[in-house]
Tab-separated table of C-alpha atoms and ligand atoms in Angstrom:
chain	number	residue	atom	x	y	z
K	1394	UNK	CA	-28.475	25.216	66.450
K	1395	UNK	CA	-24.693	24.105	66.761
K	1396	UNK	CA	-23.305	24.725	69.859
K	1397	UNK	CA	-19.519	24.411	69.193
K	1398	UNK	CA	-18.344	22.708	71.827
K	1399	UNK	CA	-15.911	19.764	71.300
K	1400	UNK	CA	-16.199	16.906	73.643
K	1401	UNK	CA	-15.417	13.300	74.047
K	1402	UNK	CA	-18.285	11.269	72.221
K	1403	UNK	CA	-18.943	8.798	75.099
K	1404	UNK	CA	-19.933	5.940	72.899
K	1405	UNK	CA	-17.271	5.904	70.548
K	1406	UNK	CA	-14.551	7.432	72.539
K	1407	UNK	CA	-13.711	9.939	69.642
K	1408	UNK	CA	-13.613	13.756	69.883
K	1409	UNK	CA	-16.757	15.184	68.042
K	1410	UNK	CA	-15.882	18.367	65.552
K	1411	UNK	CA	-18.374	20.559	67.362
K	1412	UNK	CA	-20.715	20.858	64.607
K	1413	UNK	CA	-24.257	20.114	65.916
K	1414	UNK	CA	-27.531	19.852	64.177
K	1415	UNK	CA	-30.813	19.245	65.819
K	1416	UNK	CA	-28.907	17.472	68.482
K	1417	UNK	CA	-27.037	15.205	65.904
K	1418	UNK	CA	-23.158	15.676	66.184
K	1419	UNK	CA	-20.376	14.864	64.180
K	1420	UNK	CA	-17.462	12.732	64.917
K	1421	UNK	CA	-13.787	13.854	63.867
K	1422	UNK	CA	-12.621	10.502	63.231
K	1423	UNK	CA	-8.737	10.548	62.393
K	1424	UNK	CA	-7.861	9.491	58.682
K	1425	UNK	CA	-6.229	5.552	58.755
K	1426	UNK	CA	-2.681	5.705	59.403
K	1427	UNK	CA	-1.922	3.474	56.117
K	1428	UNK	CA	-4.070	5.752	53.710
K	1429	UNK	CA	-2.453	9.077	55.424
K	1430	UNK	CA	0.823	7.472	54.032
K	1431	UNK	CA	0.068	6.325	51.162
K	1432	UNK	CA	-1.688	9.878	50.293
K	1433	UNK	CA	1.889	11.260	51.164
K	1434	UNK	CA	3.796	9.000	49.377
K	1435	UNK	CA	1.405	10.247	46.475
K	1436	UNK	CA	2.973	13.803	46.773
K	1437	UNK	CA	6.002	12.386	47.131
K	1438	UNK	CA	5.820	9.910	43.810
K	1439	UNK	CA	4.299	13.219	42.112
K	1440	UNK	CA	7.072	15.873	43.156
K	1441	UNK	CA	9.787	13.049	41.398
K	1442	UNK	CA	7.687	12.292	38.613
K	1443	UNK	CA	7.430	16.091	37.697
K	1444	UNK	CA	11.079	16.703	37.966
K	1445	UNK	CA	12.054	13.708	36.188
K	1446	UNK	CA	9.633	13.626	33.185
K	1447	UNK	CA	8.291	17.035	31.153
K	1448	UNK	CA	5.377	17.499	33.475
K	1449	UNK	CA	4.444	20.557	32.051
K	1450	UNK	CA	4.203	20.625	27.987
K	1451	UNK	CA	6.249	23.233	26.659
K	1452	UNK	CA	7.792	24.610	30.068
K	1453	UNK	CA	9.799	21.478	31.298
K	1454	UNK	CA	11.558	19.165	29.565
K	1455	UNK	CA	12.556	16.734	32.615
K	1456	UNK	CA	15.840	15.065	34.140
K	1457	UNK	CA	15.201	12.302	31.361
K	1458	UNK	CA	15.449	14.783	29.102
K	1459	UNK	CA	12.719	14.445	26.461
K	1460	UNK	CA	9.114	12.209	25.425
K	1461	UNK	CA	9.109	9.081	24.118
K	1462	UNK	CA	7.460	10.448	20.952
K	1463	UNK	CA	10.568	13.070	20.851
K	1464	UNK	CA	12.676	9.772	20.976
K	1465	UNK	CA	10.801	8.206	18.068
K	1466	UNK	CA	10.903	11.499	16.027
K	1467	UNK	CA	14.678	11.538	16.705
K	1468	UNK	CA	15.202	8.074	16.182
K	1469	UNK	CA	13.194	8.523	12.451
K	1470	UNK	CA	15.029	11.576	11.419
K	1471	UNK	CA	18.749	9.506	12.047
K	1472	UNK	CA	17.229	6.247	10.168
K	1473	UNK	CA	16.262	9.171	6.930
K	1474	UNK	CA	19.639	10.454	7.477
K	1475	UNK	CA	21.371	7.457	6.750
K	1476	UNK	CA	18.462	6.369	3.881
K	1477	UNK	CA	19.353	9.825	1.652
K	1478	UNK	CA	22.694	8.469	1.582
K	1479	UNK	CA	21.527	5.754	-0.288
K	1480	UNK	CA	18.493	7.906	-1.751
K	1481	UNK	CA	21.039	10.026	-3.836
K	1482	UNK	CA	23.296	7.055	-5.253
K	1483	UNK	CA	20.198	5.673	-6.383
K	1484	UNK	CA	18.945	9.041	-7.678
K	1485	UNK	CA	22.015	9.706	-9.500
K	1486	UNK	CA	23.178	6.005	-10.942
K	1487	UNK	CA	21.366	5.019	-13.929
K	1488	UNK	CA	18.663	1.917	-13.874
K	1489	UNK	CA	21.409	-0.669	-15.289
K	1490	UNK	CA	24.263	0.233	-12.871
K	1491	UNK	CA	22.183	-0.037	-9.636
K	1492	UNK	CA	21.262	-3.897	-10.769
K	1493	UNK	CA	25.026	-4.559	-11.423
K	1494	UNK	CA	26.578	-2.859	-7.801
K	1495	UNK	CA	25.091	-5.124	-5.500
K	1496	UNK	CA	24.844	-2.440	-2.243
K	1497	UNK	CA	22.624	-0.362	-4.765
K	1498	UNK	CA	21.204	-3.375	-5.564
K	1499	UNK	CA	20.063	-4.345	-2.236
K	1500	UNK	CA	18.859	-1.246	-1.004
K	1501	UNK	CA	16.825	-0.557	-3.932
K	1502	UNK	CA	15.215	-4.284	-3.487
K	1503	UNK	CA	13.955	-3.415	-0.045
K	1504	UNK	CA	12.843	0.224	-0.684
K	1505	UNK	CA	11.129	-1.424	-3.742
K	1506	UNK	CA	9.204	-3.825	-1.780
K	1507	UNK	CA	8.476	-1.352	0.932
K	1508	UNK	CA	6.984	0.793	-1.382
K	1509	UNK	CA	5.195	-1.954	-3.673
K	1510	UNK	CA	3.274	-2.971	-0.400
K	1511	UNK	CA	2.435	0.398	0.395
K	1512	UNK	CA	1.230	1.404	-3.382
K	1513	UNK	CA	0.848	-1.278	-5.419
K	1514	UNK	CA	-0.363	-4.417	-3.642
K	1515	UNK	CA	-3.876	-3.632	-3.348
K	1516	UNK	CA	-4.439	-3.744	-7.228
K	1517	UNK	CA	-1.644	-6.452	-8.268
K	1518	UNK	CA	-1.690	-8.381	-5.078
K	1519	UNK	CA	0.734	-8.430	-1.883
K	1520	UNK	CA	2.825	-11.318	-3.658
K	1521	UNK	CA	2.696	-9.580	-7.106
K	1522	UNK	CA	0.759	-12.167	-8.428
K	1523	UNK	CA	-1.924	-10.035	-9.962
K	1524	UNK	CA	-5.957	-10.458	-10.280
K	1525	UNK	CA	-8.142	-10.610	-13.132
K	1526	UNK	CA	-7.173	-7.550	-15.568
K	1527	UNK	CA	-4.234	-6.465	-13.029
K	1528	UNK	CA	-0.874	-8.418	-14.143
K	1529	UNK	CA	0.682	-10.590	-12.615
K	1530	UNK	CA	4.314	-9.482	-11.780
K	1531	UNK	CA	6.055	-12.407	-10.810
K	1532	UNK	CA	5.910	-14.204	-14.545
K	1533	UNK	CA	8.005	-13.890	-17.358
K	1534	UNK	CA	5.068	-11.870	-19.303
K	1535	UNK	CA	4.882	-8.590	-20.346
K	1536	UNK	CA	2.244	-6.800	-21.883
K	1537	UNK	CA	4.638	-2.989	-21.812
K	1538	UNK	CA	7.823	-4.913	-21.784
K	1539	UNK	CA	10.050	-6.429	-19.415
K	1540	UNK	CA	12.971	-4.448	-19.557
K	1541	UNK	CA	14.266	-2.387	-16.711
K	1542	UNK	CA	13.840	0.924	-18.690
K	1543	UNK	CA	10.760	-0.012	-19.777
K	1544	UNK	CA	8.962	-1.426	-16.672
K	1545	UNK	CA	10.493	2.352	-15.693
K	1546	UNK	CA	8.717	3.622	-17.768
K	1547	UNK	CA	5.600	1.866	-17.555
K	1548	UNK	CA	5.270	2.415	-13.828
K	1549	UNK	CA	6.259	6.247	-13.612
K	1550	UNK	CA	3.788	7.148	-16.441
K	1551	UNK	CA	1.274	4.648	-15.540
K	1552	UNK	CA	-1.395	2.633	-18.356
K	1553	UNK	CA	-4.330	5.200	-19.948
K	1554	UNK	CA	-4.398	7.191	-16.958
K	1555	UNK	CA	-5.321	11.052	-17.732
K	1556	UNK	CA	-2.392	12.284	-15.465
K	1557	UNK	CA	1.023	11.788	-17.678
K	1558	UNK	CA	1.387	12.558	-21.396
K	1559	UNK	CA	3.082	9.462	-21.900
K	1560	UNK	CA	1.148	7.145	-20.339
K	1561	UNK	CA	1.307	4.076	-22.255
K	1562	UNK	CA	-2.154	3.665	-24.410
K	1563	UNK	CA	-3.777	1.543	-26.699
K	1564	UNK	CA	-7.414	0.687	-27.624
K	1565	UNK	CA	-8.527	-2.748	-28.244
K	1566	UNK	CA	-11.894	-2.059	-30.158
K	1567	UNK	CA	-15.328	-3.672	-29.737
K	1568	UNK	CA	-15.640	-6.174	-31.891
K	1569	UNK	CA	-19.006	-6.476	-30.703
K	1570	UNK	CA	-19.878	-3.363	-33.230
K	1571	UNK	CA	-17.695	-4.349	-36.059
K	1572	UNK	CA	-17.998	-8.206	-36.356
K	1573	UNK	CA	-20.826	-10.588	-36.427
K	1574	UNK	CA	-21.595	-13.128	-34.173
K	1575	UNK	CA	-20.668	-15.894	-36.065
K	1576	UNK	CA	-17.504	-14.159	-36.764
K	1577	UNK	CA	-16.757	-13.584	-33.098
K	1578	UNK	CA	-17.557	-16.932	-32.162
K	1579	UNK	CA	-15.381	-17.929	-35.086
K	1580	UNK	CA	-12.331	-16.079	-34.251
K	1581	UNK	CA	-13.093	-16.890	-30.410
K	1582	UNK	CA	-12.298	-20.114	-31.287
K	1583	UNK	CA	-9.279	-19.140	-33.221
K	1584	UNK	CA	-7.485	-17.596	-30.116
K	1585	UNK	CA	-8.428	-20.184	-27.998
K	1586	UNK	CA	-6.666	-22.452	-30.512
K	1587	UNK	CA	-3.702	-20.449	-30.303
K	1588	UNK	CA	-3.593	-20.757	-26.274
K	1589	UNK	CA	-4.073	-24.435	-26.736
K	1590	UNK	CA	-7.304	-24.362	-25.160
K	1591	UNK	CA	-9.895	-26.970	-25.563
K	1592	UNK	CA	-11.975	-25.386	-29.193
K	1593	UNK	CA	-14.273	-26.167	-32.108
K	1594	UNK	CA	-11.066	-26.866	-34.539
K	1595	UNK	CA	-13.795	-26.155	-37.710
K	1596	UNK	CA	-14.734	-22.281	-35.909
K	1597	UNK	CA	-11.061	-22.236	-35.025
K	1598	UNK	CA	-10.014	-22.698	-38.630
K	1599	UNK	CA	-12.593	-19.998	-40.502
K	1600	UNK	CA	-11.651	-17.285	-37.236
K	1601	UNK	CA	-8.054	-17.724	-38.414
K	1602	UNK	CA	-9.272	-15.196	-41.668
K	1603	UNK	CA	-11.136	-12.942	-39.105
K	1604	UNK	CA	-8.331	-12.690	-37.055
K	1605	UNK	CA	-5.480	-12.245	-39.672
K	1606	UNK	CA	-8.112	-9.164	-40.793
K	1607	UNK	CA	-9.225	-7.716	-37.718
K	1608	UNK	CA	-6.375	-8.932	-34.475
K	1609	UNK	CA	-2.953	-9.138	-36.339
K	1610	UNK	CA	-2.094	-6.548	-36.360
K	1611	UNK	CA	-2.081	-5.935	-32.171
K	1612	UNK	CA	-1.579	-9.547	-30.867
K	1613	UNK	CA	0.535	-10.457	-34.115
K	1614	UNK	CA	-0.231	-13.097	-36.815
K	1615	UNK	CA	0.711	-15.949	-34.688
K	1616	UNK	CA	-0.758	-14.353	-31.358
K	1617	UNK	CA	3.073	-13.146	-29.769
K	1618	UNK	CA	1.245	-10.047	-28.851
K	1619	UNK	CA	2.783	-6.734	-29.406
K	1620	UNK	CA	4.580	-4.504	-26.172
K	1621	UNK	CA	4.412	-1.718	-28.061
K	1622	UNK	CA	0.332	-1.675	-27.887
K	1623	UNK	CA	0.295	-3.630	-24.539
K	1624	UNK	CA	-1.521	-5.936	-26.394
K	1625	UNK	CA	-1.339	-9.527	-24.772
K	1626	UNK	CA	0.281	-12.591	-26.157
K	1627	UNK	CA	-2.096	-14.687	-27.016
K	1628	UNK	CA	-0.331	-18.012	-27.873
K	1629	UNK	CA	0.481	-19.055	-24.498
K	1630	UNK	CA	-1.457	-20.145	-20.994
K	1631	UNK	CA	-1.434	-16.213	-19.574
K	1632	UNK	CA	-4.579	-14.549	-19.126
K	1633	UNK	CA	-5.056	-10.793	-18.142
K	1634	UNK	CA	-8.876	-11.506	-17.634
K	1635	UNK	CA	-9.722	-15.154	-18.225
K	1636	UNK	CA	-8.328	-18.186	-20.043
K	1637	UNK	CA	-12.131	-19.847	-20.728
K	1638	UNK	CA	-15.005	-18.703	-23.881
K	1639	UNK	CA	-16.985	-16.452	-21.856
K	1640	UNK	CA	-13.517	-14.506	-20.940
K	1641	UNK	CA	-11.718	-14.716	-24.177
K	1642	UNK	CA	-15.637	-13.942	-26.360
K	1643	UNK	CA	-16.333	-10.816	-23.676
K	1644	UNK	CA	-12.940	-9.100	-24.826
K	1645	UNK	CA	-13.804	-9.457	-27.900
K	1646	UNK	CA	-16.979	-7.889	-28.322
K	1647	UNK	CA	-16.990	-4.893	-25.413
K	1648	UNK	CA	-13.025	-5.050	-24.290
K	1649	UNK	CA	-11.847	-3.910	-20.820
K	1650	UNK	CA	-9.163	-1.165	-21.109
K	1651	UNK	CA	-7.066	-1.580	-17.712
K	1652	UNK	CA	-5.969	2.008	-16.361
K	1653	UNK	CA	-2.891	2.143	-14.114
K	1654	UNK	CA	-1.755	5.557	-12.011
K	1655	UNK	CA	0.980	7.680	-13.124
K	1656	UNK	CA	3.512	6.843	-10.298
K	1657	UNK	CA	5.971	9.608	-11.053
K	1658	UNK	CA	3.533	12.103	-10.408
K	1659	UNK	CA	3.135	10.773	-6.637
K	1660	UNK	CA	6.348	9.322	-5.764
K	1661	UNK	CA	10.139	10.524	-5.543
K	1662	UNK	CA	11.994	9.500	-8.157
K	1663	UNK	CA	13.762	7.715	-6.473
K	1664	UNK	CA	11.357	5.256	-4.825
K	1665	UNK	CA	9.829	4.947	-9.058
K	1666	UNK	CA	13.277	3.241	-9.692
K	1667	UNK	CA	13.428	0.868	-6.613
K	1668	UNK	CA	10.320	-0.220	-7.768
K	1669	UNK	CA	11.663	-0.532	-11.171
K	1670	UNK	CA	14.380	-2.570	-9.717
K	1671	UNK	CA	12.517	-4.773	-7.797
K	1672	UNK	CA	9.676	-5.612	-10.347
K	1673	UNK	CA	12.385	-6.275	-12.850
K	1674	UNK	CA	13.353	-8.401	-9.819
K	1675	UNK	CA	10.293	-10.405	-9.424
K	1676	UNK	CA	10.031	-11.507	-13.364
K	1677	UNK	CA	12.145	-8.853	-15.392
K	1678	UNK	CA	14.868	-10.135	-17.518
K	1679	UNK	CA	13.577	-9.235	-21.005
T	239	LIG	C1	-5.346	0.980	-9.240
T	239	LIG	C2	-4.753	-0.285	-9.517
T	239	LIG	C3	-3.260	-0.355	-9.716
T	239	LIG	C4	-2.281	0.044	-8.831
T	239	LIG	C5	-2.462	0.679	-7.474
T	239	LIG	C6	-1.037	-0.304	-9.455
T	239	LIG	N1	-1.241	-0.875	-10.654
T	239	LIG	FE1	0.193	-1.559	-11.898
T	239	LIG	N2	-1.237	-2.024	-13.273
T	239	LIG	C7	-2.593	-1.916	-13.089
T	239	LIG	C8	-3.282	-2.397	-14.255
T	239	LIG	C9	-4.791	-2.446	-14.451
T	239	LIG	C10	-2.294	-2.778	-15.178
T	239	LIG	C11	-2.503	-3.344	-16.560
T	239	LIG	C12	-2.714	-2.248	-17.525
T	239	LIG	C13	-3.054	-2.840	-18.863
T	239	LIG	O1	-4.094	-3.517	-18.959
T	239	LIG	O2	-2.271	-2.621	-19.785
T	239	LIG	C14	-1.007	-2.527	-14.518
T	239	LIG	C15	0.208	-2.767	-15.105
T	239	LIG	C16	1.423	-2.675	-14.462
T	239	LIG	C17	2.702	-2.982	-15.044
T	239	LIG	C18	2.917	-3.472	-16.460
T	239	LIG	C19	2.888	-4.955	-16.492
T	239	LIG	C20	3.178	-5.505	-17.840
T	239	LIG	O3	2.863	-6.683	-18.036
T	239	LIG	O4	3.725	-4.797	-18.703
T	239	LIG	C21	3.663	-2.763	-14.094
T	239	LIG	C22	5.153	-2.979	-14.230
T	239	LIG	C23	2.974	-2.288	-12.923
T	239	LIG	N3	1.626	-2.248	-13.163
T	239	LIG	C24	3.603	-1.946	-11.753
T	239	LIG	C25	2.952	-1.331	-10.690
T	239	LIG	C26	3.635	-0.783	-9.553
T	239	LIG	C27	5.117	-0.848	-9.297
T	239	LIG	C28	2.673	-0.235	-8.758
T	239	LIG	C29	2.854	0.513	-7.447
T	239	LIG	C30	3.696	1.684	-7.483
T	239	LIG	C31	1.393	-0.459	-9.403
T	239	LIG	N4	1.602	-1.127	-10.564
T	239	LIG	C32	0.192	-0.067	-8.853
T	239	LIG	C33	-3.227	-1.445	-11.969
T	239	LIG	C34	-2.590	-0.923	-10.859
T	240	LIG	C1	-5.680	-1.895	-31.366
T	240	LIG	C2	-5.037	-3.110	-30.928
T	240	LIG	C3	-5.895	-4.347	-30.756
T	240	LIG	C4	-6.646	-5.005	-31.688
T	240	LIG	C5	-6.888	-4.624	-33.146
T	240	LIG	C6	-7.166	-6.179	-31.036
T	240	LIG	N1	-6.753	-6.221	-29.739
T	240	LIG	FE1	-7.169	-7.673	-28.376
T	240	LIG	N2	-6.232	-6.603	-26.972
T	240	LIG	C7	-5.581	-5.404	-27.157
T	240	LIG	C8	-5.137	-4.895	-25.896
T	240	LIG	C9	-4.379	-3.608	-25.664
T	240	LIG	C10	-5.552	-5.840	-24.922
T	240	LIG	C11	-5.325	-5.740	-23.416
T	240	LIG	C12	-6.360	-4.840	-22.794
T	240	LIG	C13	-5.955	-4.409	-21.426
T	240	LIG	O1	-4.781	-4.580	-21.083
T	240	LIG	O2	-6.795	-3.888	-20.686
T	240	LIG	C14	-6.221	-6.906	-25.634
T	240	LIG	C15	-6.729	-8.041	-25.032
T	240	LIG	C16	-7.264	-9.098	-25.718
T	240	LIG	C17	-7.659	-10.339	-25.109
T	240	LIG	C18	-7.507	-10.713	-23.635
T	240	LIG	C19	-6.224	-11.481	-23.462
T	240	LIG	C20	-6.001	-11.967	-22.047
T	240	LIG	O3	-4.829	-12.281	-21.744
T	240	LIG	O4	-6.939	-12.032	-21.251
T	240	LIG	C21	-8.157	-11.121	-26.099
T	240	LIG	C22	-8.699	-12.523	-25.959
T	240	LIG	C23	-8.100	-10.340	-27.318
T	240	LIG	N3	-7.533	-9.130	-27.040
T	240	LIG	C24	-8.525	-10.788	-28.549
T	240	LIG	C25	-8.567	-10.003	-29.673
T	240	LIG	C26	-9.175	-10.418	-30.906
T	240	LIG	C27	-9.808	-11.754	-31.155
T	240	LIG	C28	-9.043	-9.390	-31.763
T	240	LIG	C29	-9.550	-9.285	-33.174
T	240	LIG	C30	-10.941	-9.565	-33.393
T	240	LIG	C31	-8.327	-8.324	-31.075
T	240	LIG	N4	-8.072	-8.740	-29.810
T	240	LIG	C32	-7.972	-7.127	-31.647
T	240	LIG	C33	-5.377	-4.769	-28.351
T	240	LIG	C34	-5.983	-5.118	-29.546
């Protein structure tokens, strides 16, 4: 059993603690001086630290006075500040007046592209340049119109969404049902004669009856197309889905019916007319 007795370890020349077991003692070697400072410069560093920064959530708030998240908050709350400036002279100045003050003008550009590449780029594309069935933005073609008020329109209500009552809707039906084949080869040929695509000019010329009867009356007698029915113009090298005969003949017979969101019912109004103004931007000028 231990003995306690402390004594001078011959061997090493250090005091033993003492502590014996089965003849076995233990050394009380001193700490190194360098790690005995640098464990008080530890306490040190730590006393600073904790005076200096909030050390303790909710109790301190530090010499430095604050987080660097509180900074970030602060520093988002003054850049809002200064935005709802500008967020209530575009809420209160009418479409036309914010294109023709060029401050308003500006500011609604950026807060229009902010927000298009937030909500809208994953379906039309981060340049506005659109996908198959999703419009292209940039272009001088409309199938809602291209005016400010009603590009407003179309993107606060949205295209045969459920959500608003005035969404803008229309029904192209399937020809598929209603036609024969012949006939929808026939008039197949017909629009692609109109969009000056390569055609069977004989087809072409007997789908020019089917599509006076069945088309004309949505993408108009000379294939203009018709904003008022988002139907596309047809007379021209634009394509929602497809400028080829297995694009144009698909339509026909079992159409696609593109469905936009209602963006008034998720964004301030404010943000609906930057957009507005920077669409109209992009391609506007109907
Ligand atoms: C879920 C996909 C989707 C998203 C997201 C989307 N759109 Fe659309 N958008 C469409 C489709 C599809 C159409 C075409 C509807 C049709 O076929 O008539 C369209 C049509 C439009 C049109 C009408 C184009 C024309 O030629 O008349 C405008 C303007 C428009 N979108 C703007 C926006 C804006 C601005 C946003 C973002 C706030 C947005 N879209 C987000 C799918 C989307
Ligand atoms: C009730 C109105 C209506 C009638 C009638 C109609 N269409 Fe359409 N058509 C549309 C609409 C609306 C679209 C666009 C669909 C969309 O945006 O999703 C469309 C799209 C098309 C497209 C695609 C154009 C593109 O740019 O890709 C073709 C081709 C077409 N129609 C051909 C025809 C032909 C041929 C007929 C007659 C046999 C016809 N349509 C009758 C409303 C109509």
């Amino acid at each position: 059993m231990a003995d306690e007795e402390k004594r001078i370890d011959a061997e090493t020349g250090t005091e033993t603690t003492g502590h014996s077991w089965d003849g076995i003692e233990e050394l009380n070697t001193p700490l190194p001086r360098w790690w005995l400072w640098t464990f008080y410069a530890c306490i040190v560093f730590a006393i600073g630290y904790a005076i200096w920064y909030p050390a303790w959530p909710g109790a301190t708030s530090g010499a430095v006075g604050g987080t660097l998240r509180q900074g970030v908050a602060a520093d988002i709350a003054e850049h809002a500040k200064g935005q709802a400036v500008w967020r209530d002279r575009i809420n209160a100045a009418p479409l036309e007046e914010i294109v023709k003050d060029d401050q308003l003008l500006t500011f609604a550009n950026s807060a229009g592209k902010a927000a298009f590449g937030v909500n809208c780029s994953q379906c039309h594309g981060s340049g506005a340049q659109g996908f198959a069935g999703y419009p292209n933005l940039n272009d001088d073609a409309w199938l809602w119109g291209g005016s400010l008020d009603e590009i407003y329109h179309t993107i606060r209500h949205g295209v045969r969404n459920e959500d608003s009552d005035d969404a803008r809707y229309s029904e192209m039906p399937a020809f598929g049902d209603i036609l024969a084949k012949a006939e929808i080869t026939d008039v197949a040929n017909h629009v692609m004669s109109l969009g000056a695509l390569e055609h069977d000019a004989g087809a072409a010329a007997r789908g020019a009856e089917v599509y006076a009867d069945n088309c004309s009356a949505c993408h108009g007698e000379t294939g203009a197309g018709d904003p008022e029915q988002g139907a596309p113009r047809l007379n021209d090298a634009i394509w929602l889905f497809g400028g080829d005969a297995d694009h144009i003949t698909a339509q026909i017979k079992q159409p696609a019916h593109g469905v936009m969101p209602a963006w008034g019912l998720r964004l301030d109004d404010d943000t609906v007319k930057a957009l507005a103004v920077y669409v109209h931007g992009l391609g506007g000028g109907d």
